[in-house]
XYZ file of C-alpha atoms in Angstrom:
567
model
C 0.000 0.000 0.000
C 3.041 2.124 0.559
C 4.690 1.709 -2.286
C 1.775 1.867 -4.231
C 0.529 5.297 -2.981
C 4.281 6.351 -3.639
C 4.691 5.332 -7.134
C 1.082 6.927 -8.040
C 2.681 10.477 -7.011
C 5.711 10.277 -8.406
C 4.199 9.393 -12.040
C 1.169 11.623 -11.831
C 3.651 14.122 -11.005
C 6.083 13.505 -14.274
C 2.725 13.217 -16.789
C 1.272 16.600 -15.391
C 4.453 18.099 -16.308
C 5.407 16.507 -19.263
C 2.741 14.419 -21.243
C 1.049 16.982 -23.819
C -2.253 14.943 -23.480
C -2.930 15.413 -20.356
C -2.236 18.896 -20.532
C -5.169 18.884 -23.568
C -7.547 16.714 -21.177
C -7.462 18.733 -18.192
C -7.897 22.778 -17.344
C -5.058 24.733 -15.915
C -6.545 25.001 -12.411
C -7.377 21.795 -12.279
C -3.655 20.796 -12.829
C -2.105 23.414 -10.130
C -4.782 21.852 -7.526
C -3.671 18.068 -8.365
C -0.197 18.974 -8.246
C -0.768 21.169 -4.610
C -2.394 18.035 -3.451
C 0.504 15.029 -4.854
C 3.034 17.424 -2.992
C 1.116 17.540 0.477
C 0.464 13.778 0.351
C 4.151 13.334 -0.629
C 5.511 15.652 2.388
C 2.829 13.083 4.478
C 4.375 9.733 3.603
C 7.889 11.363 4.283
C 6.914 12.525 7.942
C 3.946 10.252 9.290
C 3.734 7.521 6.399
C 6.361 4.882 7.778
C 3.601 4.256 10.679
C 0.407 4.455 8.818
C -1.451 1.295 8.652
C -2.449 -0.558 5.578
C -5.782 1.071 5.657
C -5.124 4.789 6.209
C -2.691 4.690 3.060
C -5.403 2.946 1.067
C -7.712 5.851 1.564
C -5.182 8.793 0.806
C -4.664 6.807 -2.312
C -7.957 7.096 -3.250
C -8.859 10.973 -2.264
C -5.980 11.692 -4.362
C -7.595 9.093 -7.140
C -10.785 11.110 -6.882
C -9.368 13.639 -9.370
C -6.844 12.109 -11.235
C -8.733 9.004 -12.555
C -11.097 11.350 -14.450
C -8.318 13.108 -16.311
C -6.510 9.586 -17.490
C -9.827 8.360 -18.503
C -10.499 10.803 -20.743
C -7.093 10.618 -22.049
C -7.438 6.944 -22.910
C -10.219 8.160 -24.412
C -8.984 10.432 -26.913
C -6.378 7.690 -27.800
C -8.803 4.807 -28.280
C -11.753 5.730 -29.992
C -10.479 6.946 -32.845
C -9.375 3.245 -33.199
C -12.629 1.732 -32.354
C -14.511 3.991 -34.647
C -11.908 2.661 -37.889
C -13.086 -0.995 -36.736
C -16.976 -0.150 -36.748
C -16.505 1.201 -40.495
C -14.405 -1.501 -41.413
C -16.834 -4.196 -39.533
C -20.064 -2.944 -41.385
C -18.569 -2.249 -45.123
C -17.621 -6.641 -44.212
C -20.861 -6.975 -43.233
C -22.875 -5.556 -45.910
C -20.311 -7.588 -48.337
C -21.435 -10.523 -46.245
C -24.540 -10.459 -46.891
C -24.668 -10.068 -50.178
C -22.338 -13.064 -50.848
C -24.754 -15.023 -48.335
C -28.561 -13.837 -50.805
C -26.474 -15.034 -53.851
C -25.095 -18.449 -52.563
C -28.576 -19.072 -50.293
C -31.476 -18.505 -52.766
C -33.883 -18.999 -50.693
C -32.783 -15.926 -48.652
C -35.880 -13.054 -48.955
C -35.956 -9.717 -47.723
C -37.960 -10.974 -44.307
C -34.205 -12.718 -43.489
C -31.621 -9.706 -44.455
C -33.386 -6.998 -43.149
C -32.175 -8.028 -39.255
C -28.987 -7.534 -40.206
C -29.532 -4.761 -42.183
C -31.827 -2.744 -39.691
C -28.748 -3.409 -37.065
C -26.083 -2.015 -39.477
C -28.300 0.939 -40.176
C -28.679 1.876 -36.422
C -24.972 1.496 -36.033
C -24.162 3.801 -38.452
C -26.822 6.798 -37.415
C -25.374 6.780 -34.229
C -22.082 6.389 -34.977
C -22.355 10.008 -36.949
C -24.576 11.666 -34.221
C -21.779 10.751 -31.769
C -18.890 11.912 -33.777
C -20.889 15.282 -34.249
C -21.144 16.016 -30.422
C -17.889 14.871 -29.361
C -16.318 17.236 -32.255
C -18.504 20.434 -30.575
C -17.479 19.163 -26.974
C -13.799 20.206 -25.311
C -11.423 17.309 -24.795
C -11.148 18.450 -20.630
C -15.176 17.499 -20.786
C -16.695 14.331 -20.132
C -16.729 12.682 -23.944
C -19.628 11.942 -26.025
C -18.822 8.583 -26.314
C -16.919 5.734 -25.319
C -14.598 2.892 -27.220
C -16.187 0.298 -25.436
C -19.884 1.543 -25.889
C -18.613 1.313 -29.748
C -17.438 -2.619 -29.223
C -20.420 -3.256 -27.279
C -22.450 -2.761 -30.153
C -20.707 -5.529 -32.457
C -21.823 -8.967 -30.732
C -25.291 -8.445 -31.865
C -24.359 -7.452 -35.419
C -21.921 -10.569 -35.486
C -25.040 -12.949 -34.244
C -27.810 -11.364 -36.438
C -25.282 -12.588 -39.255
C -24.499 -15.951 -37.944
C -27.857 -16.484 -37.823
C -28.331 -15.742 -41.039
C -25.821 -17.932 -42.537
C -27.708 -20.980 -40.468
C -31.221 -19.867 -42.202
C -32.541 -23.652 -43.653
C -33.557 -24.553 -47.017
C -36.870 -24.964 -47.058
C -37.759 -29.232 -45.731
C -39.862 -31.420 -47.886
C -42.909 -33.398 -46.291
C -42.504 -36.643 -44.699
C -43.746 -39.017 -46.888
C -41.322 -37.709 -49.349
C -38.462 -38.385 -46.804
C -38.484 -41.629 -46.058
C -39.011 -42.526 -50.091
C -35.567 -40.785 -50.641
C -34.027 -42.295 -47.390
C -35.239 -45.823 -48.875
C -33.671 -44.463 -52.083
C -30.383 -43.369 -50.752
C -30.023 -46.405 -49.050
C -30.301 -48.929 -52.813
C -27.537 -45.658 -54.077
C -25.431 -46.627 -51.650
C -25.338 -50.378 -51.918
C -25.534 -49.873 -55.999
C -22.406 -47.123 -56.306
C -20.504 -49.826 -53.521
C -21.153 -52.546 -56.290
C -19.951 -50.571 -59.009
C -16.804 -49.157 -57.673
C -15.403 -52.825 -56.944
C -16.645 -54.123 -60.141
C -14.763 -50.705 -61.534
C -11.652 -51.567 -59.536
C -11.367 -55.341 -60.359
C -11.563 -54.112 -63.927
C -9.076 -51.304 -63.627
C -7.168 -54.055 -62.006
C -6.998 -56.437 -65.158
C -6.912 -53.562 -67.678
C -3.389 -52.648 -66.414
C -2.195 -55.958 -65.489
C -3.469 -56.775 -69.377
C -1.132 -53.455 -70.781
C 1.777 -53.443 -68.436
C 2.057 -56.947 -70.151
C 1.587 -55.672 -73.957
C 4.140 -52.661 -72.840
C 6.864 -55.197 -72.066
C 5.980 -57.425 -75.301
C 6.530 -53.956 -77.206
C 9.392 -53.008 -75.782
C 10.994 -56.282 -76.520
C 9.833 -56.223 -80.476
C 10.310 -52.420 -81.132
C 13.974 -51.092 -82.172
C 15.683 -48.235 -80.087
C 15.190 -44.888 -82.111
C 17.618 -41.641 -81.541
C 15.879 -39.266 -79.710
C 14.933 -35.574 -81.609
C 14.843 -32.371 -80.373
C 11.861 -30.208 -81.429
C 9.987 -26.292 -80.085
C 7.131 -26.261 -79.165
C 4.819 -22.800 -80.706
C 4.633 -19.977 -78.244
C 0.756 -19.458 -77.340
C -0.720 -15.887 -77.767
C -2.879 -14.637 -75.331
C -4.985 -11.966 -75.889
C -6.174 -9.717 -72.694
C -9.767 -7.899 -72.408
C -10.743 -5.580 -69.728
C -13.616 -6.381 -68.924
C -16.323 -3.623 -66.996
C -18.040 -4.853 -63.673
C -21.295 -3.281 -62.166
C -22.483 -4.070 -58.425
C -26.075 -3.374 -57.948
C -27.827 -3.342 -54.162
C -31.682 -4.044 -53.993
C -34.077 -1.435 -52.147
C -34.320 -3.029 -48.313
C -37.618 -2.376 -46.983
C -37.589 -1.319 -42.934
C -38.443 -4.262 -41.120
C -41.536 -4.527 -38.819
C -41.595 -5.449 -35.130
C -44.015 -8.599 -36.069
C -41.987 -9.713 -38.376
C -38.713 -10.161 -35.844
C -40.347 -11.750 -33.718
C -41.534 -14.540 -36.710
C -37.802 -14.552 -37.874
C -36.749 -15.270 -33.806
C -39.072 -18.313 -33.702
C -37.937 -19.848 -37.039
C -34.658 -19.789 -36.074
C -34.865 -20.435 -32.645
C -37.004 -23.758 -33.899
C -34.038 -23.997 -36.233
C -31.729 -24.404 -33.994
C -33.644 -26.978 -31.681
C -33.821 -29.238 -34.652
C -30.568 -28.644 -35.287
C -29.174 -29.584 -31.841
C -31.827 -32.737 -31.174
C -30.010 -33.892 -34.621
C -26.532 -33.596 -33.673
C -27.337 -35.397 -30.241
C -28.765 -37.986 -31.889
C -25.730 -38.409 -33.911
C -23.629 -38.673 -31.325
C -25.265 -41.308 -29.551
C -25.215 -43.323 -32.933
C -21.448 -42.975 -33.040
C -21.152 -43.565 -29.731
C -22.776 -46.928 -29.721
C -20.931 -47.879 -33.148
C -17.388 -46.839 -31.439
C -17.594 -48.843 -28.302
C -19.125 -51.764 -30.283
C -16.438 -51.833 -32.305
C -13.421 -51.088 -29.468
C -14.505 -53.624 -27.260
C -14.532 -56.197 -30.046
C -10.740 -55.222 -30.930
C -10.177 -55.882 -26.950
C -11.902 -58.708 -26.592
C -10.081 -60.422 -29.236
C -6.525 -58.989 -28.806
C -5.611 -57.250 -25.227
C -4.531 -59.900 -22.749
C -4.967 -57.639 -19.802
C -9.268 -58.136 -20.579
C -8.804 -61.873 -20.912
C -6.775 -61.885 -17.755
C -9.998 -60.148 -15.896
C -12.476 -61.898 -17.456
C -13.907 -65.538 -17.721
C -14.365 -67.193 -21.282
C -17.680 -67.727 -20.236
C -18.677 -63.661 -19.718
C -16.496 -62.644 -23.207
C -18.150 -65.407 -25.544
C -21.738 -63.951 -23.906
C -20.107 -60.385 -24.337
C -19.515 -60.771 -27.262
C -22.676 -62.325 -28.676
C -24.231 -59.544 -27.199
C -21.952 -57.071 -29.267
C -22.528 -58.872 -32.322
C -26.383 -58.820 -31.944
C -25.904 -55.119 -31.340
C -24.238 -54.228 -34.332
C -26.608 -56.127 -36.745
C -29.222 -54.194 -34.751
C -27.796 -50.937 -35.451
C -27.287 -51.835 -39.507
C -30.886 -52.458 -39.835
C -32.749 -50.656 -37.702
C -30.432 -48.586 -36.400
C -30.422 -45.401 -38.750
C -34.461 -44.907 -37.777
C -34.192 -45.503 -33.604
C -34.318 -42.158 -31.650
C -31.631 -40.822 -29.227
C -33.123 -42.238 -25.848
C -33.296 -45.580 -27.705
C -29.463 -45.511 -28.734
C -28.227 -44.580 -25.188
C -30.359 -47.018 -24.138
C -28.630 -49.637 -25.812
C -25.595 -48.203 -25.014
C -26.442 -48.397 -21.256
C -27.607 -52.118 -21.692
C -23.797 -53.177 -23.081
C -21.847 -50.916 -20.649
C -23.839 -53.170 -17.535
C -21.505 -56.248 -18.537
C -18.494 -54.302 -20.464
C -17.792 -51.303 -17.331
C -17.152 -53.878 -14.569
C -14.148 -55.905 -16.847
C -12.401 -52.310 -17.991
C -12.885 -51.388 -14.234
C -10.809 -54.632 -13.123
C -8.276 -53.957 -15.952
C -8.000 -50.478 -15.112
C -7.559 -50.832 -11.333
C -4.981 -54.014 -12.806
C -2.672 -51.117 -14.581
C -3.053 -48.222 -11.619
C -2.751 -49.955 -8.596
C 0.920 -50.898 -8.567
C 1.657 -47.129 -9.681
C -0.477 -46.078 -6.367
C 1.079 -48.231 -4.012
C 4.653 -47.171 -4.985
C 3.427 -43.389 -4.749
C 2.026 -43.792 -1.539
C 5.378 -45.415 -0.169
C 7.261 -42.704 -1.552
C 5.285 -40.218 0.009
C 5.162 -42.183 3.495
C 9.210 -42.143 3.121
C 9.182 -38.360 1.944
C 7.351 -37.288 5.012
C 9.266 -39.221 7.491
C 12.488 -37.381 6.042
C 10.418 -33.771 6.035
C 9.291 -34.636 10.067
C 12.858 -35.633 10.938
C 14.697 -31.956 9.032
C 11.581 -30.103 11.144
C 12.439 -31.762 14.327
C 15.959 -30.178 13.734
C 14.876 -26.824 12.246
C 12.126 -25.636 14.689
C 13.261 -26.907 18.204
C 10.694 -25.746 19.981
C 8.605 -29.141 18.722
C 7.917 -31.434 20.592
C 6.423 -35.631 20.419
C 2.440 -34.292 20.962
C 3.057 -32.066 17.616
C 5.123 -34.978 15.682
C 2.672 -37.255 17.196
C -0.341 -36.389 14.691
C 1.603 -37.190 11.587
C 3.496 -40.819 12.341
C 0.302 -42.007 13.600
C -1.481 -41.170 10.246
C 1.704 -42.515 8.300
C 1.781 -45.883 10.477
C -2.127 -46.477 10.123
C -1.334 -45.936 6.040
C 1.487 -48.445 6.061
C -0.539 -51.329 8.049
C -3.983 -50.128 5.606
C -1.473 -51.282 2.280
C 0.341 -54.060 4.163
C -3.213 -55.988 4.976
C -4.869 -54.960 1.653
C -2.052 -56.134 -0.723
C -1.721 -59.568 1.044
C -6.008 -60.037 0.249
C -5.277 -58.342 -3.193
C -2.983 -61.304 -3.522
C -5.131 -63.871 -2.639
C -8.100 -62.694 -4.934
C -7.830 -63.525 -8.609
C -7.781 -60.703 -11.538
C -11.392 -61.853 -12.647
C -13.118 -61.164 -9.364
C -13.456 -57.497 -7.748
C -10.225 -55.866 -6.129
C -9.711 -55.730 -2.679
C -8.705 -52.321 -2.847
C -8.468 -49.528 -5.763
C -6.071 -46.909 -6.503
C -8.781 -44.083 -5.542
C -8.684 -45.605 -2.356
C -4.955 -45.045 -2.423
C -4.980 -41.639 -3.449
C -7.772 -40.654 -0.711
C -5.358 -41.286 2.007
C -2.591 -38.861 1.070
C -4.339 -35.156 1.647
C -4.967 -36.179 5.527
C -1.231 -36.645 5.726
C -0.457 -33.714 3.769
C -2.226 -31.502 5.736
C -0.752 -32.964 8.929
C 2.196 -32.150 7.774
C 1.564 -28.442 7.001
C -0.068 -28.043 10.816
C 3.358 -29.268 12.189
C 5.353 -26.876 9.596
C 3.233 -23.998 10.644
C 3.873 -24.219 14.451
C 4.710 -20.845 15.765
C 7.515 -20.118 18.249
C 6.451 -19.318 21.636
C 5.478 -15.521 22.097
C 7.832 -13.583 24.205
C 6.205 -10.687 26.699
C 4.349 -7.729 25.285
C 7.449 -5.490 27.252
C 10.143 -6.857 24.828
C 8.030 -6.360 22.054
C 7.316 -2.495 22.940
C 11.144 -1.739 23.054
C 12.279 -3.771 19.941
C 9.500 -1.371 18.200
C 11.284 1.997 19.474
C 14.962 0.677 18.611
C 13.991 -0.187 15.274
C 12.229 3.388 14.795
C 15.809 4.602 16.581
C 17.771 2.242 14.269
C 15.755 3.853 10.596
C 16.824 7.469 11.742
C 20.228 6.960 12.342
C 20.376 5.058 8.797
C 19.029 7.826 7.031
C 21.519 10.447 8.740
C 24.027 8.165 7.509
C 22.983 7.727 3.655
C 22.712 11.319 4.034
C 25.831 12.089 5.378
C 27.584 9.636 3.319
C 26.114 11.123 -0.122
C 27.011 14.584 0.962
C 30.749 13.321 1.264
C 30.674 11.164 -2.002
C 29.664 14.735 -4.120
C 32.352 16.752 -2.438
C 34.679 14.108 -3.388
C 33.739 14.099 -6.805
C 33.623 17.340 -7.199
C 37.200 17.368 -5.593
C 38.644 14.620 -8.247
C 37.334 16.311 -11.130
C 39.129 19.639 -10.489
C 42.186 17.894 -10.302
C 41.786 15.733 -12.858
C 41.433 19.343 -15.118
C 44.360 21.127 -13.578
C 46.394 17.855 -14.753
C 45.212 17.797 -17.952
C 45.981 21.421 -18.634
C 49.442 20.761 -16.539
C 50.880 17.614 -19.113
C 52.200 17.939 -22.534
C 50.081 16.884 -25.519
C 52.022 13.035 -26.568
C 52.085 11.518 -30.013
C 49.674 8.084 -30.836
C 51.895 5.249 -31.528
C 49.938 2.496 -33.622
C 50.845 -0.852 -31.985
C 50.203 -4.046 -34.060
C 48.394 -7.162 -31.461
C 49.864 -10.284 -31.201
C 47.295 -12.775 -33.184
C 45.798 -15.448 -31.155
C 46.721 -19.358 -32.093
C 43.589 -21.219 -32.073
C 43.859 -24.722 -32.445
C 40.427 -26.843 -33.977
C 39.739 -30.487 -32.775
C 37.033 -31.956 -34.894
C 35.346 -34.016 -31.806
C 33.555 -37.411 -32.863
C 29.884 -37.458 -31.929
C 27.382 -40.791 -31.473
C 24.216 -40.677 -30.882
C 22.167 -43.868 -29.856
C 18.262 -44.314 -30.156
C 16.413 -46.092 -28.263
C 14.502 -49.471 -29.982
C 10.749 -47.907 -29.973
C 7.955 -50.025 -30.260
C 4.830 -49.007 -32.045
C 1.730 -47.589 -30.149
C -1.666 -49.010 -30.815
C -5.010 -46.744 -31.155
C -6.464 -48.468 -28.665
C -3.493 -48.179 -26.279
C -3.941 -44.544 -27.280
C -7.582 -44.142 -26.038
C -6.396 -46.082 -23.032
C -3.805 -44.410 -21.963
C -6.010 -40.656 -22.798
C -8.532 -41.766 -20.420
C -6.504 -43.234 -17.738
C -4.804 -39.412 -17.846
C -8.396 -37.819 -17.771
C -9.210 -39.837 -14.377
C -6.229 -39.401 -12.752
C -6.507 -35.355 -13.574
C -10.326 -35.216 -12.243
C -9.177 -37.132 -9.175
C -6.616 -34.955 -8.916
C -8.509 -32.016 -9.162
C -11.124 -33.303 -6.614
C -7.948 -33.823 -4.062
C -7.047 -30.295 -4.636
C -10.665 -29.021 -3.953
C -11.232 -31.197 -0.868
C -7.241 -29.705 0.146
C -8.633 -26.428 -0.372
C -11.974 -26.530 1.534
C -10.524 -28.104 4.489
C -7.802 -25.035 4.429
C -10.484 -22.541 3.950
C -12.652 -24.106 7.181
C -9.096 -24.087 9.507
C -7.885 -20.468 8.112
């Protein structure tokens, strides 16, 4: 607070002297009272400052902020909207060019559509030019007309009218005619897969047929001397060619009709979103069908934590699904696909579960005896550091460390005993649950204060360290004093020796050249024998890193809550 009130004074002090804009924001009066006021509150901090509390300096910082803040907003001001009002201009003139690329590309565009964004440009633009007129008439030591960020305020809607715009839909046929041309697309489909492998097969044994004839040809025909010939220069003849842009007459648009355009593309966009969910669910249904069939067949880690029996009625089930989904599939709603999904993730969760808990739970267990060794080590260097502890403060944290190591030492021995196909004993959640009590144990014992000596001692430490600040600033004093009259001193006599010796010759001296001697060193470098990484290992490994962040953010939460409750 100190420092901050300081700094303000000194710079307010150097821009009302010497920055030229705010001399054009603010009157001449106003300038002589700011400065009579920065050089009370700077005689202040020098006197009485150095034992003003945090909140007294606060609120001398913000009397004086009472009239300066005005004067730097307006200079901002008249630096940034100049700015702002270029990017307006430049935004609309993009605009209007948008939106006449957009009725040319979208015929089904009509007036009804454009004339939001038109109306909006329009408005922009009328106030844009009253705006400019009144802050031209108005002084620049007066509150402006306008503001740069009333100007950017004004572009979001602009930006959404348009967006909105560009999403208009082509008008839908009726039903009946849909599902004819879904039926149809569907016999395309199969008919252009026939044709392209009958047209590859073909392609096939046409070139299998000529690269044959080419060699036969090659064989028979006699080598002929190659001949050298120009090829005519092409003339090209250049038009110019005269352009015309015409713009239709917008009619204003009417209040009703808004609020028509809002519902059609508010309804627009609910279609648009209950289609895009119901996409999703499709291809999330198709994507786990078709991962947990790779795993099935090919990770070892699922066939370690799984019977025969459950992955031959797994996968039955899988197969069933997919069929499903090819047939009827295409036609079933959202709630239907996630039910489905649902249905397979009851038998395919708890296996992934066991083979995830399979990978982590070595990881955990070595983490957590790291961190039960770590802390032992941090209570032993505070034990040495802060003397004043005692057992009853050490106590809290071995006990929580000891009850951690018997916890792992009786759950790994049953984790043991139980095979990989059944549920775990223990999980690496579990694991990780147990370290923030220790943690925070361990920050109680590292903030244990020293015992308090009496409020007497205190008192006269306070007045010897006010005693102790004076006599350091006699002695800067003192000492800068001295260190000018000694310059001053040396600098006189280095002129009076200057005039005293005779003016000497310059003697050009040639440098002895430095022998440097090159070693060309011999460099190896060795890679490492890399094995190739599987997609699947690659969504494995993405999601394992996904759980261990959210658990790790949860820790950090729970960490934070509990410090919030003790501060």
């Amino acid at each position: 607070a100190f420092n901050a009130l300081e700094s303000y004074i000194y710079v307010t002090k150097e821009k009302l002297d010497d920055n030229e804009e705010v001399k054009a924001c603010s009157t001449p009066e106003l300038r002589e009272k700011f400065s009579e006021e920065l050089s009370a509150m700077s005689t202040w901090l020098d006197d009485d400052g150095w034992e003003a509390t945090t909140e007294v300096l606060a609120e001398k910082l913000g009397q004086l902020k009472l009239t300066g803040d005005p004067i730097f907003f307006r200079v901002k001001q008249q630096l940034e909207r100049p700015e702002a009002v270029a990017k307006a201009k430049q935004m609309l003139a993009a605009v209007d060019d948008a939106v006449l690329n957009l009725t040319k590309k979208m015929t089904w565009l009509n007036e009804s559509h454009t004339q939001i964004v038109t109306n909006k440009t329009d408005n922009l633009r009328e106030w844009l030019a009253n705006v400019t007129e009144e802050q031209e008439s108005t002084p620049a030591y007066e509150d402006p007309a306008f503001t740069a960020e009333e100007v950017y305020r004004k572009f979001p809607a602009i930006e959404d009218s348009l967006k909105r715009l560009q999403r208009v839909p082509k008008p839908t046929p009726p039903k009946k005619e849909k599902k004819e041309k879904k039926k149809e697309e569907k016999e395309k489909r199969k008919k252009e897969k026939e044709e392209r492998r009958l047209k590859k097969e073909e392609e096939k044994a046409k070139k299998k047929e000529e690269r044959k004839e080419k060699k036969k040809e090659k064989k028979k025909k006699p080598k002929t001397k190659k001949v050298c010939t120009m090829k005519e220069e092409k003339r090209v003849r250049r038009v110019a060619l005269s352009v015309s842009a015409e713009t239709p007459d917008i009619k204003p648009f009417n209040a009703t009709a808004i609020r028509e355009t809002k519902k059609i593309l508010k309804e627009y966009d609910e279609r648009e979103a209950k289609i895009r969910e119901r996409a999703s669910a499709f291809n999330a249904l198709e994507s786990y069908i078709y991962v947990t069939k790779e795993k099935l067949d090919d990770n070892e880690e699922v066939k370690a934590c799984s019977t025969p029996e459950l992955r031959e009625k797994f996968s039955e089930e899988l197969s069933a699904m997919s069929t499903w989904l090819d047939d009827d599939g295409w036609e079933a709603t959202t709630e239907v696909l996630a039910e489905k999904l649902g249905q397979l993730k009851l038998t395919g969760d708890p296996i992934f579960f066991r083979v995830k808990q399979q990978l982590e739970r070595p990881e955990a267990v070595a983490k957590a005896k790291q961190m039960l060794a770590a802390v032992d080590d941090a209570v032993l260097n505070l034990t040495k550091k802060m003397t004043w502890l005692n057992e009853s403060h050490t106590q809290i944290v071995t006990n929580k460390t000891d009850n951690l190591r018997e916890w792992l030492a009786n759950v790994t021995e049953e984790q043991e005993s139980t095979p990989a196909y059944e549920d775990p004993a223990f999980t690496a959640e579990e694991v990780y649950r147990k370290f923030p009590a220790i943690e925070d144990s361990l920050k109680r014992l590292q903030r244990v204060p020293k015992p308090t000596p009496p409020k007497k001692e205190k008192k006269e430490k306070k007045k010897e360290e006010k005693e102790k600040r004076k006599k350091e600033k006699e002695e800067r004093r003192l000492k800068k004093e001295e260190e000018k009259a000694k310059k001053k001193e040396e600098r006189k006599e280095k002129k009076k020796e200057k005039k005293k010796k005779p003016k000497t010759k310059k003697v050009c001296t040639m440098k002895e050249e430095k022998r440097v001697r090159r070693v060309a060193l011999s460099v190896s470098a060795e890679t490492p024998d890399i094995k190739p990484f599987n997609a699947t290992a690659i969504r494995e490994t993405k999601k394992i890193l996904k759980e261990y962040d959210e658990r790790e953010a949860k820790i950090r939460e729970r960490a934070s809550a509990f410090n919030a409750l003790e501060s």
